[in-house]
Coordinates of C-alpha atoms in Angstrom, one line a residue:
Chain A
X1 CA -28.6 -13.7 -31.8
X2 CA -29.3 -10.9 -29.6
X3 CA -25.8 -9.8 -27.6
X4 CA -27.1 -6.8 -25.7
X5 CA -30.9 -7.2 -24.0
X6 CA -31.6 -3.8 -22.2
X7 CA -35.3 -3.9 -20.8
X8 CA -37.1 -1.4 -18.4
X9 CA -33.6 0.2 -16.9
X10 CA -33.9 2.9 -14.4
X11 CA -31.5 4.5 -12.8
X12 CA -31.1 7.6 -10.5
X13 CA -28.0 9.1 -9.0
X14 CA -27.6 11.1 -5.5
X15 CA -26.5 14.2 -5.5
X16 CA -25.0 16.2 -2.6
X17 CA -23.1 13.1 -1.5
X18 CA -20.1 15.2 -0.8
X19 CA -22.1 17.9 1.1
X20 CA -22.9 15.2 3.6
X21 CA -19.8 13.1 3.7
X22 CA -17.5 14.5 6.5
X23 CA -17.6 12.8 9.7
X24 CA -19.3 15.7 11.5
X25 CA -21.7 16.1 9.1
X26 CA -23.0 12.6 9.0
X27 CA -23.5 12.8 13.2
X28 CA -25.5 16.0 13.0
X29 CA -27.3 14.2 9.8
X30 CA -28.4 10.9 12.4
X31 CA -29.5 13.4 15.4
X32 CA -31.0 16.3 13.1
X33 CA -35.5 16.5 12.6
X34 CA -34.1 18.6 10.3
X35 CA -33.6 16.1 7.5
X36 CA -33.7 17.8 3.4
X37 CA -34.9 15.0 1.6
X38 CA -31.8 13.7 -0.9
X39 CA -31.7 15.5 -4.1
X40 CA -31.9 12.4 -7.2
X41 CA -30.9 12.6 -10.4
X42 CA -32.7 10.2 -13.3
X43 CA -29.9 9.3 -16.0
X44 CA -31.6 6.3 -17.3
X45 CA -35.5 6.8 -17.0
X46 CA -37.4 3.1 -18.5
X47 CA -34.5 2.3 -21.2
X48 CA -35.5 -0.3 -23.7
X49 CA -33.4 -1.7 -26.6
X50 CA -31.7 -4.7 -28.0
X51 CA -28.7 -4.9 -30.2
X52 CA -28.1 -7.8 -32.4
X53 CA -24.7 -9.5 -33.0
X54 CA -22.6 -7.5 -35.5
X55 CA -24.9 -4.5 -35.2
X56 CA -23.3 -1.2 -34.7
X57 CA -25.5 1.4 -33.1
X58 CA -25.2 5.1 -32.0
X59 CA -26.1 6.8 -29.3
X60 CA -26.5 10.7 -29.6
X61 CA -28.0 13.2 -27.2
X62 CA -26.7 16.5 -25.0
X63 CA -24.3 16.6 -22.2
X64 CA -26.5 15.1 -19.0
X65 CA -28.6 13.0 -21.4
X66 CA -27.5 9.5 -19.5
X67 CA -25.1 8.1 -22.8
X68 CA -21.8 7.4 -20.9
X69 CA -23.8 6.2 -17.9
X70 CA -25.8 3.8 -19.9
X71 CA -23.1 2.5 -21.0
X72 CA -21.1 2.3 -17.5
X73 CA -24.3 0.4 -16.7
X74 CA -24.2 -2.2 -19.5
X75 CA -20.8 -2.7 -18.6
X76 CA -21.9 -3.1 -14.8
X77 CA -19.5 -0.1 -13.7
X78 CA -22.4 1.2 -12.7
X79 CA -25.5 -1.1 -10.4
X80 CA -28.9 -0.5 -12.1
X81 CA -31.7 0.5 -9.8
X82 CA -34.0 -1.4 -11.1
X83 CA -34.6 -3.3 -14.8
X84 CA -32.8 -6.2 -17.0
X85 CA -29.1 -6.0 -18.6
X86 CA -28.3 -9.0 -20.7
X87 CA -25.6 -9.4 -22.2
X88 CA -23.8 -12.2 -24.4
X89 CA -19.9 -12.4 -24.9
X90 CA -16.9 -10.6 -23.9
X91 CA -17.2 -6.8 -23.1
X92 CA -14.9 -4.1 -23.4
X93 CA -15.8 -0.4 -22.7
X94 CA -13.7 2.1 -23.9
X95 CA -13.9 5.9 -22.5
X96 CA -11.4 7.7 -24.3
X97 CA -7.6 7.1 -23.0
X98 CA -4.9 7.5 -20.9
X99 CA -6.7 6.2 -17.4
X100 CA -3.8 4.1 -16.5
X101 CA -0.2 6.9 -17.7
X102 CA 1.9 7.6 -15.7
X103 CA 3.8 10.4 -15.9
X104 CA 6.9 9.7 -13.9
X105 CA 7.4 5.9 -15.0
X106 CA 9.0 5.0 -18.5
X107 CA 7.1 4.2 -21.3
X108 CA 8.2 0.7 -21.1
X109 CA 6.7 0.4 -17.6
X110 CA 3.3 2.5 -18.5
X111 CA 2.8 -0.5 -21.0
X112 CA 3.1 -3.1 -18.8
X113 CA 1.0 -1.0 -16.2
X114 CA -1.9 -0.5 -18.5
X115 CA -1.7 -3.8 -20.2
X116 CA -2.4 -5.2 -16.4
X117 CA -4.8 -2.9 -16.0
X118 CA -6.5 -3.9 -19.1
X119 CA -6.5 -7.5 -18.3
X120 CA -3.5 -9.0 -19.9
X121 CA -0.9 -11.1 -18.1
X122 CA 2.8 -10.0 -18.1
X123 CA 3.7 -12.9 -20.7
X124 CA 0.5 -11.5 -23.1
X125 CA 2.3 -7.8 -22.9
X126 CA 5.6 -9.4 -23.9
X127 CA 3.9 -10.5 -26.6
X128 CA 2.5 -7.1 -28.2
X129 CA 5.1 -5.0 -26.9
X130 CA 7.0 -4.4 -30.1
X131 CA 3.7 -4.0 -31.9
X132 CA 2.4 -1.4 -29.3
X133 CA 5.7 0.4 -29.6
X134 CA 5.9 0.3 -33.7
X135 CA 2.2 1.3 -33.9
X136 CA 2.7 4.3 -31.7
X137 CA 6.1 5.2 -33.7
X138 CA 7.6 6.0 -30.6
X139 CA 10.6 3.3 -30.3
X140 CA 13.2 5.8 -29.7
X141 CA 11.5 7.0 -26.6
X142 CA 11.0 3.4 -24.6
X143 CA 12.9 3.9 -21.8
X144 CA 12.2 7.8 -21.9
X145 CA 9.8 8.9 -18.4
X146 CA 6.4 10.0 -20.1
X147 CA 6.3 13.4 -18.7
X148 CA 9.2 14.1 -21.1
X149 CA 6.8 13.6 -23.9
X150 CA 4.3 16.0 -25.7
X151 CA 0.9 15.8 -25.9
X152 CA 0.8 14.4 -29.6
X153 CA 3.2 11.7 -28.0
X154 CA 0.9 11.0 -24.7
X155 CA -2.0 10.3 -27.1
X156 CA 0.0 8.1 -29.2
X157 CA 0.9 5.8 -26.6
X158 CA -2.6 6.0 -24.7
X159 CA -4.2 5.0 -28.0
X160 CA -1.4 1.9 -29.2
X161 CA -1.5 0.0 -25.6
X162 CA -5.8 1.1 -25.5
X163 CA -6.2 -0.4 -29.0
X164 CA -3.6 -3.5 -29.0
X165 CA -5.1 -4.5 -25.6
X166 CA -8.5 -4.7 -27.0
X167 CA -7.7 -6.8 -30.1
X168 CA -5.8 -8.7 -27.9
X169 CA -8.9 -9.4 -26.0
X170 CA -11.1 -9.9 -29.3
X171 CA -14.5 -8.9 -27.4
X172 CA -18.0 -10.0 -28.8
X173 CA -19.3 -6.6 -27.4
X174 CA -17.6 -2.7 -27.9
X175 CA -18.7 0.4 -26.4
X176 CA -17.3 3.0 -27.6
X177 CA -17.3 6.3 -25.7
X178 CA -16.1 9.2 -27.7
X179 CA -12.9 7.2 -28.8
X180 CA -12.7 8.7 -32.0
X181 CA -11.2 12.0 -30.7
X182 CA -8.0 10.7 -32.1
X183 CA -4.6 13.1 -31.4
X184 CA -1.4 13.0 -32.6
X185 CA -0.2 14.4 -36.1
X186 CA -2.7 13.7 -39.0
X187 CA -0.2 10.9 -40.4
X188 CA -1.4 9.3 -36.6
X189 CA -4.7 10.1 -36.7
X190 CA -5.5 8.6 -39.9
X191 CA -3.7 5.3 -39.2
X192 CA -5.9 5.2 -36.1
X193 CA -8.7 5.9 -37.4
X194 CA -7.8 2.7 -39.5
X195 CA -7.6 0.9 -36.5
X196 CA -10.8 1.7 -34.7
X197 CA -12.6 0.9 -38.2
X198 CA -11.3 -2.1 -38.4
X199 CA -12.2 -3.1 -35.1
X200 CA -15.8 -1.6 -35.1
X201 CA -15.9 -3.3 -38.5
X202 CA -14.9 -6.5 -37.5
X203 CA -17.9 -8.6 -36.7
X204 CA -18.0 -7.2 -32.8
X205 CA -21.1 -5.7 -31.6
X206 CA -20.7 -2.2 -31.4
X207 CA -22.8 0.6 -29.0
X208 CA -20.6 4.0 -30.1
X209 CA -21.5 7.3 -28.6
X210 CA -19.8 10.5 -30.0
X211 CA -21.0 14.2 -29.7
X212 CA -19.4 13.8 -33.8
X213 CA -23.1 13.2 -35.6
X214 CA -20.9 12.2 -39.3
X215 CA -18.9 9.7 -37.2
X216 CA -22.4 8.3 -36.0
X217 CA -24.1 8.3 -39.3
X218 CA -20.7 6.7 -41.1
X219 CA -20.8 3.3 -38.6
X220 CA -24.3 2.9 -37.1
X221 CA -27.1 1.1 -38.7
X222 CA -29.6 2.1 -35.9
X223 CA -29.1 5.1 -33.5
X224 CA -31.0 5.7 -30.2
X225 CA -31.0 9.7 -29.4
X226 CA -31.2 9.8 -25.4
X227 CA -33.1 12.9 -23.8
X228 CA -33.1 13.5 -19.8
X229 CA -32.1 9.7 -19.1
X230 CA -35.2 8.6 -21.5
X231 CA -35.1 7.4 -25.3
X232 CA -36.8 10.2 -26.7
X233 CA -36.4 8.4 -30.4
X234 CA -34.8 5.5 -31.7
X235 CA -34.9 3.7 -35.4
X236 CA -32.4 4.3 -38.6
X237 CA -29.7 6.4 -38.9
X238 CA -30.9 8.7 -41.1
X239 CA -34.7 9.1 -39.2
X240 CA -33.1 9.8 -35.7
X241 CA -30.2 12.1 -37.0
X242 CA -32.5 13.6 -39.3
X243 CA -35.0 14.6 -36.2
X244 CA -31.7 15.2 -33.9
X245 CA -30.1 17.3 -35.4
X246 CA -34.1 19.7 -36.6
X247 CA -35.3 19.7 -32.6
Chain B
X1 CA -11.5 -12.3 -12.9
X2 CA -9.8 -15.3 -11.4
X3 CA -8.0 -15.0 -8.2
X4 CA -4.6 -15.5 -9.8
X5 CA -5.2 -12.3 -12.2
X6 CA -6.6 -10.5 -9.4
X7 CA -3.0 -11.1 -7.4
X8 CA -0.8 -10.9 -10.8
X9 CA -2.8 -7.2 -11.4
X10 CA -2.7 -5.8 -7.8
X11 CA 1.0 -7.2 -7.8
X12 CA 1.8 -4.6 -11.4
X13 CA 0.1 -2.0 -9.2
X14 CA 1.9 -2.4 -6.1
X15 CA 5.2 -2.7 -8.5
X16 CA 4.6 0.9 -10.6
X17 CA 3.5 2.4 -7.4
X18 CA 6.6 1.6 -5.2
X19 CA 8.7 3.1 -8.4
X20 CA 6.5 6.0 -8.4
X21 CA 7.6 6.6 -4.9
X22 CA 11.1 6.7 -4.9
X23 CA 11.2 7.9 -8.2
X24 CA 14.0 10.6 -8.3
X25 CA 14.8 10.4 -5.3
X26 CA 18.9 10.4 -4.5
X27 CA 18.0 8.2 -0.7
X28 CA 15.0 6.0 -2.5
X29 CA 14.4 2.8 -0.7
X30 CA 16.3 4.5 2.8
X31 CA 13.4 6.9 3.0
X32 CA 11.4 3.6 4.1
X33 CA 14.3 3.2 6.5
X34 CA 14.4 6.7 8.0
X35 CA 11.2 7.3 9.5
X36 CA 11.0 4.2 12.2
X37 CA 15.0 4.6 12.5
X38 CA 14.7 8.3 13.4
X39 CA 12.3 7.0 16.2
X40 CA 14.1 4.8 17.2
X41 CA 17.1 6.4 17.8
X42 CA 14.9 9.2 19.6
X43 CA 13.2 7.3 22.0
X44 CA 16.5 5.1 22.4
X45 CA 18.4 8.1 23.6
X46 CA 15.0 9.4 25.8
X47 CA 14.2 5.8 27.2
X48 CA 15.6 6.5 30.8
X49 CA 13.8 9.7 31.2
X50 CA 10.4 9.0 29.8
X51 CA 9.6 5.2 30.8
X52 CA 11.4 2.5 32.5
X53 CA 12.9 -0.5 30.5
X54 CA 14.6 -2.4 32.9
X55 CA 14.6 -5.8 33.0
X56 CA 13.7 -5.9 29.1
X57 CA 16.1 -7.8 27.8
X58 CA 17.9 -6.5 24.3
X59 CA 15.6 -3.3 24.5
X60 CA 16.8 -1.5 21.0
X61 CA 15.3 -4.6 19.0
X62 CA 12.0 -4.5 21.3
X63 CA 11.8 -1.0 20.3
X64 CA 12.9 -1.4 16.5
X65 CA 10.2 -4.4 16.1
X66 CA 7.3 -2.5 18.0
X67 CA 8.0 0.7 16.0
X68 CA 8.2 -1.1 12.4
X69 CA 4.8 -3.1 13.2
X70 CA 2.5 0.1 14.6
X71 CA 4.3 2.1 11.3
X72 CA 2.9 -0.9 8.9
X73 CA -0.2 -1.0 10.5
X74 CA -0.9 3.1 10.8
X75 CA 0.1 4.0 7.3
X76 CA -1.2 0.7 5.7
X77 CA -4.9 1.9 7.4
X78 CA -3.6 5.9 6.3
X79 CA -3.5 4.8 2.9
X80 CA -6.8 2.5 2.5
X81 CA -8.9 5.7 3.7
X82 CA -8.4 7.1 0.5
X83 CA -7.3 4.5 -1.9
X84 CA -10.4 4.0 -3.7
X85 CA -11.0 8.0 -4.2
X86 CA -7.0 7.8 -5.8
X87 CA -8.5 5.7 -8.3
X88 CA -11.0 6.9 -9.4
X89 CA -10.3 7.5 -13.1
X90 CA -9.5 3.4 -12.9
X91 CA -13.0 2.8 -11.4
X92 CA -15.2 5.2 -13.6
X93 CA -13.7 3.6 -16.7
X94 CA -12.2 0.5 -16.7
X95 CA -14.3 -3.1 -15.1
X96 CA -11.9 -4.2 -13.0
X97 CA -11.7 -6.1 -9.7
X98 CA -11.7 -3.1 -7.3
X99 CA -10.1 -5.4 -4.9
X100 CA -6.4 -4.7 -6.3
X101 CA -6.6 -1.4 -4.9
X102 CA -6.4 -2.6 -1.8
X103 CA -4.0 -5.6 -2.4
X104 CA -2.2 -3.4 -4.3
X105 CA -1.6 -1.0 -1.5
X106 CA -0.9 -3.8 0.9
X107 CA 1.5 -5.4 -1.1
X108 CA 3.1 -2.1 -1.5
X109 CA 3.9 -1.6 2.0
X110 CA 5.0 -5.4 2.1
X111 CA 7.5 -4.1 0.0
X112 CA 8.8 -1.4 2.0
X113 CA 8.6 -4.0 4.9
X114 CA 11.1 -6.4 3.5
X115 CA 13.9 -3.3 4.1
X116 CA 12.5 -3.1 7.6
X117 CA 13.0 -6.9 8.3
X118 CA 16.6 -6.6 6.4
X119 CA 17.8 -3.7 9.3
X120 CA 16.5 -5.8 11.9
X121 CA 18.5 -9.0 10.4
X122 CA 21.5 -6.5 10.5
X123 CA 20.5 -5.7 14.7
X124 CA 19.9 -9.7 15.0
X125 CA 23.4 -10.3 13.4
X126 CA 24.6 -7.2 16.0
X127 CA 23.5 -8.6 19.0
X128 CA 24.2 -12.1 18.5
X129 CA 20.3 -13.1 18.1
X130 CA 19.9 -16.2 16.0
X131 CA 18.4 -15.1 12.5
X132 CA 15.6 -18.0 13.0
X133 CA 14.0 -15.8 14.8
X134 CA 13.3 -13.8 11.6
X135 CA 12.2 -16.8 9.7
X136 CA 9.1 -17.1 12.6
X137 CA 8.6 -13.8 12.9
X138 CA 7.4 -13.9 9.2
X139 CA 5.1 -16.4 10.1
X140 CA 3.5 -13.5 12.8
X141 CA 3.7 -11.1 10.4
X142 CA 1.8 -12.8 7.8
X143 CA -1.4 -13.2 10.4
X144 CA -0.9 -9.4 11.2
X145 CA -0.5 -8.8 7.4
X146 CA -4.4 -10.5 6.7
X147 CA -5.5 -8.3 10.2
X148 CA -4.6 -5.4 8.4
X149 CA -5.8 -6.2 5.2
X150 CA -9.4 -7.1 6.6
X151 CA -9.0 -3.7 8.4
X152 CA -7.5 -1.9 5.3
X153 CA -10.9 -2.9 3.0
X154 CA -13.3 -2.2 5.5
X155 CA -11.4 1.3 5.8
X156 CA -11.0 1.3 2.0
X157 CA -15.1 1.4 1.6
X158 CA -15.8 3.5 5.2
X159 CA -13.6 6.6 3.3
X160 CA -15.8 7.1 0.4
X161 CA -18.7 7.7 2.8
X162 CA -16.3 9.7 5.7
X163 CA -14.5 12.4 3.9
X164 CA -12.3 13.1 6.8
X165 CA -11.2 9.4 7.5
X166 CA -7.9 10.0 7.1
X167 CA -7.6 13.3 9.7
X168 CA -9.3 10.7 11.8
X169 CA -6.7 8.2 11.3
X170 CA -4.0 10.6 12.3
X171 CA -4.9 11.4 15.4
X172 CA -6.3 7.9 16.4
X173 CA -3.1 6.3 15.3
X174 CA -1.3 8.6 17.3
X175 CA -3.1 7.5 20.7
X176 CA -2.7 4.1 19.3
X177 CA 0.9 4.2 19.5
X178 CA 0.6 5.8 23.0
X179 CA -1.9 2.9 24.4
X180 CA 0.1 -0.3 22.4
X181 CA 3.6 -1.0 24.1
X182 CA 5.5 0.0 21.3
X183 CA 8.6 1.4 23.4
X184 CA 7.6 0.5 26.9
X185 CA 6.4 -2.7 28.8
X186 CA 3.4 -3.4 30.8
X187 CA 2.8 -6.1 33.8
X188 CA 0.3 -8.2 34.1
X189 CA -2.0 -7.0 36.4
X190 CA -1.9 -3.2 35.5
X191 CA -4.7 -1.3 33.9
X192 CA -2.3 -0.7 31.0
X193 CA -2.2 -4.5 30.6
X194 CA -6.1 -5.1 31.2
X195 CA -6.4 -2.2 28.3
X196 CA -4.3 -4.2 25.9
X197 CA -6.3 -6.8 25.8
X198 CA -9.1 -5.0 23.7
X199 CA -5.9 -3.7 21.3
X200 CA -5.6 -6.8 18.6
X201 CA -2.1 -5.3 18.1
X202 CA -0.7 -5.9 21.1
X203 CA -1.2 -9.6 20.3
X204 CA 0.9 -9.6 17.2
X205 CA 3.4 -7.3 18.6
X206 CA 3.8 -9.5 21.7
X207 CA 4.2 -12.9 19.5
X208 CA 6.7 -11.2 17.2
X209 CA 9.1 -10.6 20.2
X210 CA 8.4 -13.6 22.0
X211 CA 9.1 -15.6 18.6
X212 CA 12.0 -13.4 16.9
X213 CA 13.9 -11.9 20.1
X214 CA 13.5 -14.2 22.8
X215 CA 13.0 -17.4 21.4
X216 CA 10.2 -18.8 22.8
X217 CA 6.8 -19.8 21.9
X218 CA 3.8 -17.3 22.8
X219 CA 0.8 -18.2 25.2
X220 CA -1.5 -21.2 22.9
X221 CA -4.5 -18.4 24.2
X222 CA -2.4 -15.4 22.4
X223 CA -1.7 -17.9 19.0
X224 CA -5.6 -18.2 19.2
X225 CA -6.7 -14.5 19.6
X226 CA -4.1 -13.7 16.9
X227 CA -5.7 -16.3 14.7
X228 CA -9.2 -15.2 15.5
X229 CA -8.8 -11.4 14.8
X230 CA -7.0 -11.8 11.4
X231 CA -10.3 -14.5 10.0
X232 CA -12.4 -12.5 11.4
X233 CA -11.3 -9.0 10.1
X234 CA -10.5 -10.2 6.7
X235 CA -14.0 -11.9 7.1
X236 CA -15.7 -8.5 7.9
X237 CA -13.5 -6.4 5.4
X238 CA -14.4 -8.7 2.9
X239 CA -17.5 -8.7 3.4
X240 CA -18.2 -4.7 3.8
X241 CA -16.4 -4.0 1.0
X242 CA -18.5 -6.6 -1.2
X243 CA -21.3 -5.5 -0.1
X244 CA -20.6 -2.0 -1.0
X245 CA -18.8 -1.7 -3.9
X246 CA -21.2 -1.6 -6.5
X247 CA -21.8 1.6 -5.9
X248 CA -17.9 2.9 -5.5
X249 CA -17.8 4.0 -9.3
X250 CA -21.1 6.4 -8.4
X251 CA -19.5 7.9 -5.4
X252 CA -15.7 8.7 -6.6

């Protein structure tokens, strides 16, 4: 069963949208001859893949190359210009953490905020609240305002409410954006390490993108190396990290 | 998203924002208080020298009510200009319903609202006013509440594309609190009056006293107006703010 169908995608981006956007600006822009044509940007350039259910796949390439914005597309962050995305099942996309702390409310209330923001209902957070707190070994600090912690103990909490929200949700379909960064003390980071294998490990389809080539060629069956917006290569593991990393 | 979740999310928003706000602070929730109350109090102690409010009967609660409705209204708009640019890490990274931005900073300043209605139940009890007047001037305030929050996501989507929306704002709030009879009274018959008209707030205003101070039941043409600008600005917020945010997460 095919969960991810990505056929023919093209998108570009504007640039110079801020150049133009003050109120001024945008009256001289309507009267003006003088009209510069609008700089574009192509981050996805005729993008063509499928991912089966269960498959893990990697996504390498340079800063710019279109990875995190093929991925905001699949998970319709982002409106294609043109092309097909199909996809089957729940979808979670993950872009490393800490979107939703903040700094001045309590630790208690950053996990109720976050757990709204990732979908869950107040009675669902009540629910994993005391395994969000144990995993992140921070129960002495609950009621403590966050921007008393330290950075080991941000990351912590960022990644327990992340990760506990999303097996909460049990998705059909992870993408991954450099989530593996980890943080914390090594005792931390190998217990969550644990967790994200077990997660990309557990039957979901997986699309992971990391700048980490080892990380890539440890989970992914298939790997599709992204140049300029374009798929320069795509087939095993080894092949494409093989050519990747020779170019 | 259902529309339940959509309410239950922009509602946890609204609730960590309004903490956020008077977090550390020794007056907290009286900082809501202050800024119409020090108004009030000024043009209270001005009134004779700068307009003339005779014949307006129980003048510090028209002024109170004016002032707390055109303060909702200005920094309810003040806010939307920028509220989807505040969120942007939310909207590059997570799917969500961008909507609960918006709910979530109207609901916010529905908050901050209920402390304003609680002073002028205190003024009410003060003058001898019946508190039913409070209980229909929620009803008012719940029309002007969907007015502002049709205006709030059109102004939500217009800021991305208007950088300077909120200087904008500022100044055009401050002419609209000029131009709306906020602390003085217009006849019938006068320009001022003809003017109002055009100024959707005036309506509300103008219902709110009728129904909360005076007691009686405003014009059926007024009722319809009122009803007719909150459909149709939640209908065209709505609608511009659909139609647009697909492409928020591109442009924040």
């Amino acid at each position: 069963m095919k969960r991810i169908v990505v056929k023919n995608l093209n998108k570009k981006f504007t640039l110079d949208h801020k150049k133009r956007a003050g109120a001024l600006a945008k009256i001289v822009s309507i009267f003006s001859r003088n009209n510069e044509g609008k700089r574009l940007l192509t981050v996805a350039d005729d993008v063509s893949f499928e991912v089966e259910q269960g498959e893990i796949i990697g996504i390498v390439g340079h800063n710019g190359s279109g990875k995190s914005t093929l991925l905001r597309l699949i998970s319709e962050i982002y409106q294609k210009d043109s092309g097909e995305i199909k996809t089957e099942g729940k979808l979670i996309y993950l872009n490393g953490y800490g979107q939703g702390l903040q700094s001045r409310l309590t630790m208690r209330e950053n996990i109720y905020l976050m757990g709204a923001l990732m979908g869950l209902s107040q009675g669902d957070i009540k629910k994993r609240f005391d395994e969000i707190v144990e995993f992140s070994g921070l129960s002495n600090f609950v009621d403590a305002k966050v921007y008393k912690f330290s950075s080991g103990m941000v990351t912590r909490l960022n990644f327990s409410v992340t990760m506990y929200c999303v097996k909460h949700h049990n998705p059909e379909i992870l993408l991954l954006d450099e989530i593996f960064s980890g943080g914390g003390d090594i005792e931390f980071f190998d217990k969550s390490t644990k967790l994200v294998e077990n997660l990309v490990q557990g039957g979901a389809t997986v699309i992971l993108v990391s700048h980490d080539l080892g990380l890539i060629e440890k989970y992914s069956e298939r790997v599709i190396w992204l140049e300029n917006g374009k798929i320069r290569e795509q087939g095993s593991a080894e092949k494409v990290l093989s050519a990747y990393k020779n170019q | 998203m259902k529309i339940d979740s959509v309410l239950s999310l922009s509602y946890s928003i609204a609730k960590a924002n309004f903490k956020l706000r008077n977090e550390g602070s020794y007056l907290g929730i009286f900082w809501y208080l202050l800024s119409p109350l020090s108004l009030f109090l000024i043009i209270l102690f001005i009134r004779g020298s700068i307009v003339s409010t005779e014949g307006v009967a129980n003048y510090p609660l028209y002024l109170l009510l004016g002032l707390v409705m055109v303060n909702f209204f200005s920094q309810l708009i003040h806010s939307a200009t920028n509220v989807i640019q505040a969120n942007s890490g939310f909207i590059k990274s997570i799917k969500i319903p961008l909507e609960v931005f918006v709910f979530s900073i109207v609901l916010q300043s529905i908050f901050s609202h209920a402390f304003e209605v609680l002073l002028i139940a205190l003024f009410f009890i003060y003058f001898h006013i019946s508190l039913i007047g409070i209980f229909f001037y929620l009803i008012v305030f719940a029309f002007f509440a969907i007015f502002v929050l049709g205006l709030c996501l059109f102004f939500a989507t217009l800021g991305l594309y208007v950088s300077d929306l909120g200087n904008i704002w500022t100044i055009a709030s401050q002419l609209l609190f000029f131009l709306t009879p906020t602390f003085y009274i217009v006849h019938p018959g006068t320009s001022l009056y003809l003017g109002n008209l055009f100024n959707p707030i005036f309506y509300f205003m103008t219902a709110a006293r009728d129904v909360a101070i005076y007691g009686t039941m405003p014009a059926w043409w007024m009722i319809g107006v009122m009803l007719a600008v909150s459909t149709l600005s939640f209908c065209v917020g709505a609608l511009v703010f659909n139609k647009f945010k697909g492409r928020f997460a591109e442009l924040v």
